[in-house]
Amino acid sequence: MCAADGVFPEIAVLTGAGISAESGLATFRGAGGLWNGRRVEDVATIEGFKKDPDTVWRFYNSLKKETVAALPNDAHKALSRLQKAYPAKVSIFTQNVDLLHEKAGTQNVYHIHGRIDRALCMNCMRSNPSESEITFDAPCPFCGKPALKPDIVFFGEVPYYLDLVQQKLSSCGVFIAVGTSGVVCPAASFVFTAKENGAKTFEFNTEPSGNPAFDTAVTGKAGETLPPFVDKILSAVERQENLF
Ligand code: OAD
């Protein structure tokens, strides 16, 4: 298709734990998953947090150390390259609480499940940076109450940016899911919304989900499959052609 009229479709990208696997961070499901040895109910629910905040903070403090040390891989870098060079909007939504997209230079990353480097006060509901270790009895810098929880969306809580995501899913012409098992809602439904709105849909995963809403499933490690895909899109852009 020729894009001589300068019209390139907007791209929306949803990433999950699999994109950070090649940076050494564990995924949630599957062997070596983050939840190994830890019951989700204990470390990712409000009930678990209220019951034992000390354990939950220790869990996220240790995860914070690991994620701060991690470096972006070729998949994060490819998306950053795409966002910089593609002539239309490239929006990145991530379920990951790590900051590897930002470390790769990607702008305006929407962390729909929160961020490891922030804490949310359950008293005044303000979010604040929490770069160092936090203990459950630490006071909120705003209201002074010891009511800080990791600013991470626990099961049963509403993810962030959902209105904005819906807007992007209606306006995008291309939807790409990278390294997500597609079993946690509402992110699992994004591909359906994008497709209903006419987007071309792509999945990059080591194990294809088999979800028929994806037009194309690319099997392999994202760090190996995503860079050549981005190269192809950007070469087409140079020729003023729309690959999609
Ligand atoms: P999962 O752990 O459920 O899925 C990771 C996906 O990445 C799997 O489908 C793997 O096949 C795939 N994968 C692994 N290595 C890969 C690689 N190198 N390249 C490409 N794909 C690879 O992680 P998410 O889908 O992100 O929520 O999980 C969604 C949510 O479940 C998380 O955000 C978390 C969890 O409960 C909260 O913390 C609220």
PDB file of C-alpha atoms and ligand atoms in Angstrom, residues 15-22 26-30 33-35 40 44 60 73 75 94-97 112-113 152-155 178-184 187 203-209 218 220-225, ligand 1:
ATOM      1  CA  THR A  15       3.726  -5.330  26.442  1.00  0.00           C
ATOM      2  CA  GLY A  16       3.880  -7.947  29.185  1.00  0.00           C
ATOM      3  CA  ALA A  17       6.441  -9.731  31.300  1.00  0.00           C
ATOM      4  CA  GLY A  18       7.822 -11.663  28.303  1.00  0.00           C
ATOM      5  CA  ILE A  19       9.426  -8.537  26.824  1.00  0.00           C
ATOM      6  CA  SER A  20      11.601  -8.215  29.928  1.00  0.00           C
ATOM      7  CA  ALA A  21      12.487 -11.925  30.114  1.00  0.00           C
ATOM      8  CA  GLU A  22      15.620 -11.425  28.015  1.00  0.00           C
ATOM      9  CA  ALA A  26      11.108 -13.451  35.566  1.00  0.00           C
ATOM     10  CA  THR A  27       7.697 -13.743  33.935  1.00  0.00           C
ATOM     11  CA  PHE A  28       4.615 -14.393  36.042  1.00  0.00           C
ATOM     12  CA  ARG A  29       3.507 -17.646  34.524  1.00  0.00           C
ATOM     13  CA  GLY A  30       5.630 -20.609  33.591  1.00  0.00           C
ATOM     14  CA  GLY A  33       7.846 -17.349  37.262  1.00  0.00           C
ATOM     15  CA  LEU A  34       7.821 -14.529  39.743  1.00  0.00           C
ATOM     16  CA  TRP A  35       5.065 -16.124  41.743  1.00  0.00           C
ATOM     17  CA  VAL A  40      -0.422 -14.333  44.379  1.00  0.00           C
ATOM     18  CA  ALA A  44      -0.677  -9.052  45.026  1.00  0.00           C
ATOM     19  CA  TYR A  60       8.495  -5.543  46.300  1.00  0.00           C
ATOM     20  CA  ASN A  73      17.039  -5.596  25.693  1.00  0.00           C
ATOM     21  CA  ALA A  75      12.953  -5.643  22.021  1.00  0.00           C
ATOM     22  CA  THR A  94       2.755  -1.979  29.550  1.00  0.00           C
ATOM     23  CA  GLN A  95       1.586  -4.383  32.220  1.00  0.00           C
ATOM     24  CA  ASN A  96       5.139  -4.366  33.537  1.00  0.00           C
ATOM     25  CA  VAL A  97       6.090  -2.486  36.666  1.00  0.00           C
ATOM     26  CA  ILE A 112      -1.423   0.190  33.455  1.00  0.00           C
ATOM     27  CA  HIS A 113      -0.388  -2.001  36.418  1.00  0.00           C
ATOM     28  CA  ILE A 152       1.171  -1.538  41.848  1.00  0.00           C
ATOM     29  CA  VAL A 153      -2.291  -2.587  40.765  1.00  0.00           C
ATOM     30  CA  PHE A 154      -3.260  -5.587  42.842  1.00  0.00           C
ATOM     31  CA  PHE A 155      -5.823  -8.162  41.776  1.00  0.00           C
ATOM     32  CA  VAL A 178       4.495  -8.441  22.930  1.00  0.00           C
ATOM     33  CA  GLY A 179       5.315 -11.054  25.582  1.00  0.00           C
ATOM     34  CA  THR A 180       1.956 -11.282  27.284  1.00  0.00           C
ATOM     35  CA  SER A 181       0.004 -14.446  28.015  1.00  0.00           C
ATOM     36  CA  GLY A 182      -3.273 -12.581  27.539  1.00  0.00           C
ATOM     37  CA  VAL A 183      -4.956 -14.145  30.527  1.00  0.00           C
ATOM     38  CA  VAL A 184      -5.252 -11.119  32.812  1.00  0.00           C
ATOM     39  CA  ALA A 187      -5.426  -6.156  29.055  1.00  0.00           C
ATOM     40  CA  GLU A 203       1.344 -11.060  18.487  1.00  0.00           C
ATOM     41  CA  PHE A 204       5.010 -11.575  19.385  1.00  0.00           C
ATOM     42  CA  ASN A 205       5.493 -14.419  21.846  1.00  0.00           C
ATOM     43  CA  THR A 206       7.674 -17.444  22.389  1.00  0.00           C
ATOM     44  CA  GLU A 207       4.447 -19.456  22.663  1.00  0.00           C
ATOM     45  CA  PRO A 208       1.611 -18.209  20.466  1.00  0.00           C
ATOM     46  CA  SER A 209      -1.629 -17.806  22.412  1.00  0.00           C
ATOM     47  CA  VAL A 218       5.246 -14.208  15.294  1.00  0.00           C
ATOM     48  CA  GLY A 220      10.181 -16.470  19.042  1.00  0.00           C
ATOM     49  CA  LYS A 221      11.990 -14.328  21.561  1.00  0.00           C
ATOM     50  CA  ALA A 222      10.892 -10.710  21.271  1.00  0.00           C
ATOM     51  CA  GLY A 223      14.525  -9.549  21.359  1.00  0.00           C
ATOM     52  CA  GLU A 224      15.076 -11.511  18.144  1.00  0.00           C
ATOM     53  CA  THR A 225      11.752 -11.102  16.332  1.00  0.00           C
TER      54      THR A 225
HETATM   55  P1  OAD B   1       2.846 -13.700  31.885  1.00  0.00           P
HETATM   56  O1  OAD B   1       3.926 -14.227  32.748  1.00  0.00           O
HETATM   57  O2  OAD B   1       1.462 -14.161  32.147  1.00  0.00           O
HETATM   58  O3  OAD B   1       3.163 -14.045  30.375  1.00  0.00           O
HETATM   59  C1  OAD B   1       4.419 -13.834  29.798  1.00  0.00           C
HETATM   60  C2  OAD B   1       4.320 -14.204  28.344  1.00  0.00           C
HETATM   61  O4  OAD B   1       5.541 -13.898  27.746  1.00  0.00           O
HETATM   62  C3  OAD B   1       4.040 -15.684  28.089  1.00  0.00           C
HETATM   63  O5  OAD B   1       2.987 -15.788  27.159  1.00  0.00           O
HETATM   64  C4  OAD B   1       5.352 -16.197  27.502  1.00  0.00           C
HETATM   65  O6  OAD B   1       5.130 -17.198  26.530  1.00  0.00           O
HETATM   66  C5  OAD B   1       5.921 -14.954  26.875  1.00  0.00           C
HETATM   67  N1  OAD B   1       7.387 -14.880  26.770  1.00  0.00           N
HETATM   68  C6  OAD B   1       8.325 -15.349  27.631  1.00  0.00           C
HETATM   69  N2  OAD B   1       9.563 -15.023  27.220  1.00  0.00           N
HETATM   70  C7  OAD B   1       9.417 -14.314  26.077  1.00  0.00           C
HETATM   71  C8  OAD B   1      10.325 -13.677  25.173  1.00  0.00           C
HETATM   72  N3  OAD B   1      11.649 -13.703  25.353  1.00  0.00           N
HETATM   73  N4  OAD B   1       9.802 -13.048  24.088  1.00  0.00           N
HETATM   74  C9  OAD B   1       8.468 -13.020  23.867  1.00  0.00           C
HETATM   75  N5  OAD B   1       7.567 -13.592  24.688  1.00  0.00           N
HETATM   76  C10 OAD B   1       8.027 -14.226  25.775  1.00  0.00           C
HETATM   77  O7  OAD B   1       2.967 -12.113  31.942  1.00  0.00           O
HETATM   78  P2  OAD B   1       1.874 -11.016  31.600  1.00  0.00           P
HETATM   79  O8  OAD B   1       1.041 -11.416  30.443  1.00  0.00           O
HETATM   80  O9  OAD B   1       2.601  -9.738  31.536  1.00  0.00           O
HETATM   81  O10 OAD B   1      -0.332  -8.307  36.961  1.00  0.00           O
HETATM   82  O11 OAD B   1       0.990 -11.046  32.907  1.00  0.00           O
HETATM   83  C11 OAD B   1      -0.030 -10.110  33.037  1.00  0.00           C
HETATM   84  C12 OAD B   1      -0.199  -9.719  34.487  1.00  0.00           C
HETATM   85  O12 OAD B   1      -0.326 -10.876  35.297  1.00  0.00           O
HETATM   86  C13 OAD B   1       0.989  -9.020  35.103  1.00  0.00           C
HETATM   87  O13 OAD B   1       1.076  -7.660  34.790  1.00  0.00           O
HETATM   88  C14 OAD B   1       0.740  -9.193  36.567  1.00  0.00           C
HETATM   89  C15 OAD B   1       0.279 -10.627  36.586  1.00  0.00           C
HETATM   90  O14 OAD B   1      -0.672 -10.924  37.510  1.00  0.00           O
HETATM   91  C16 OAD B   1      -0.195  -7.583  38.076  1.00  0.00           C
HETATM   92  O15 OAD B   1       0.807  -7.568  38.753  1.00  0.00           O
HETATM   93  C17 OAD B   1      -1.400  -6.767  38.391  1.00  0.00           C
END
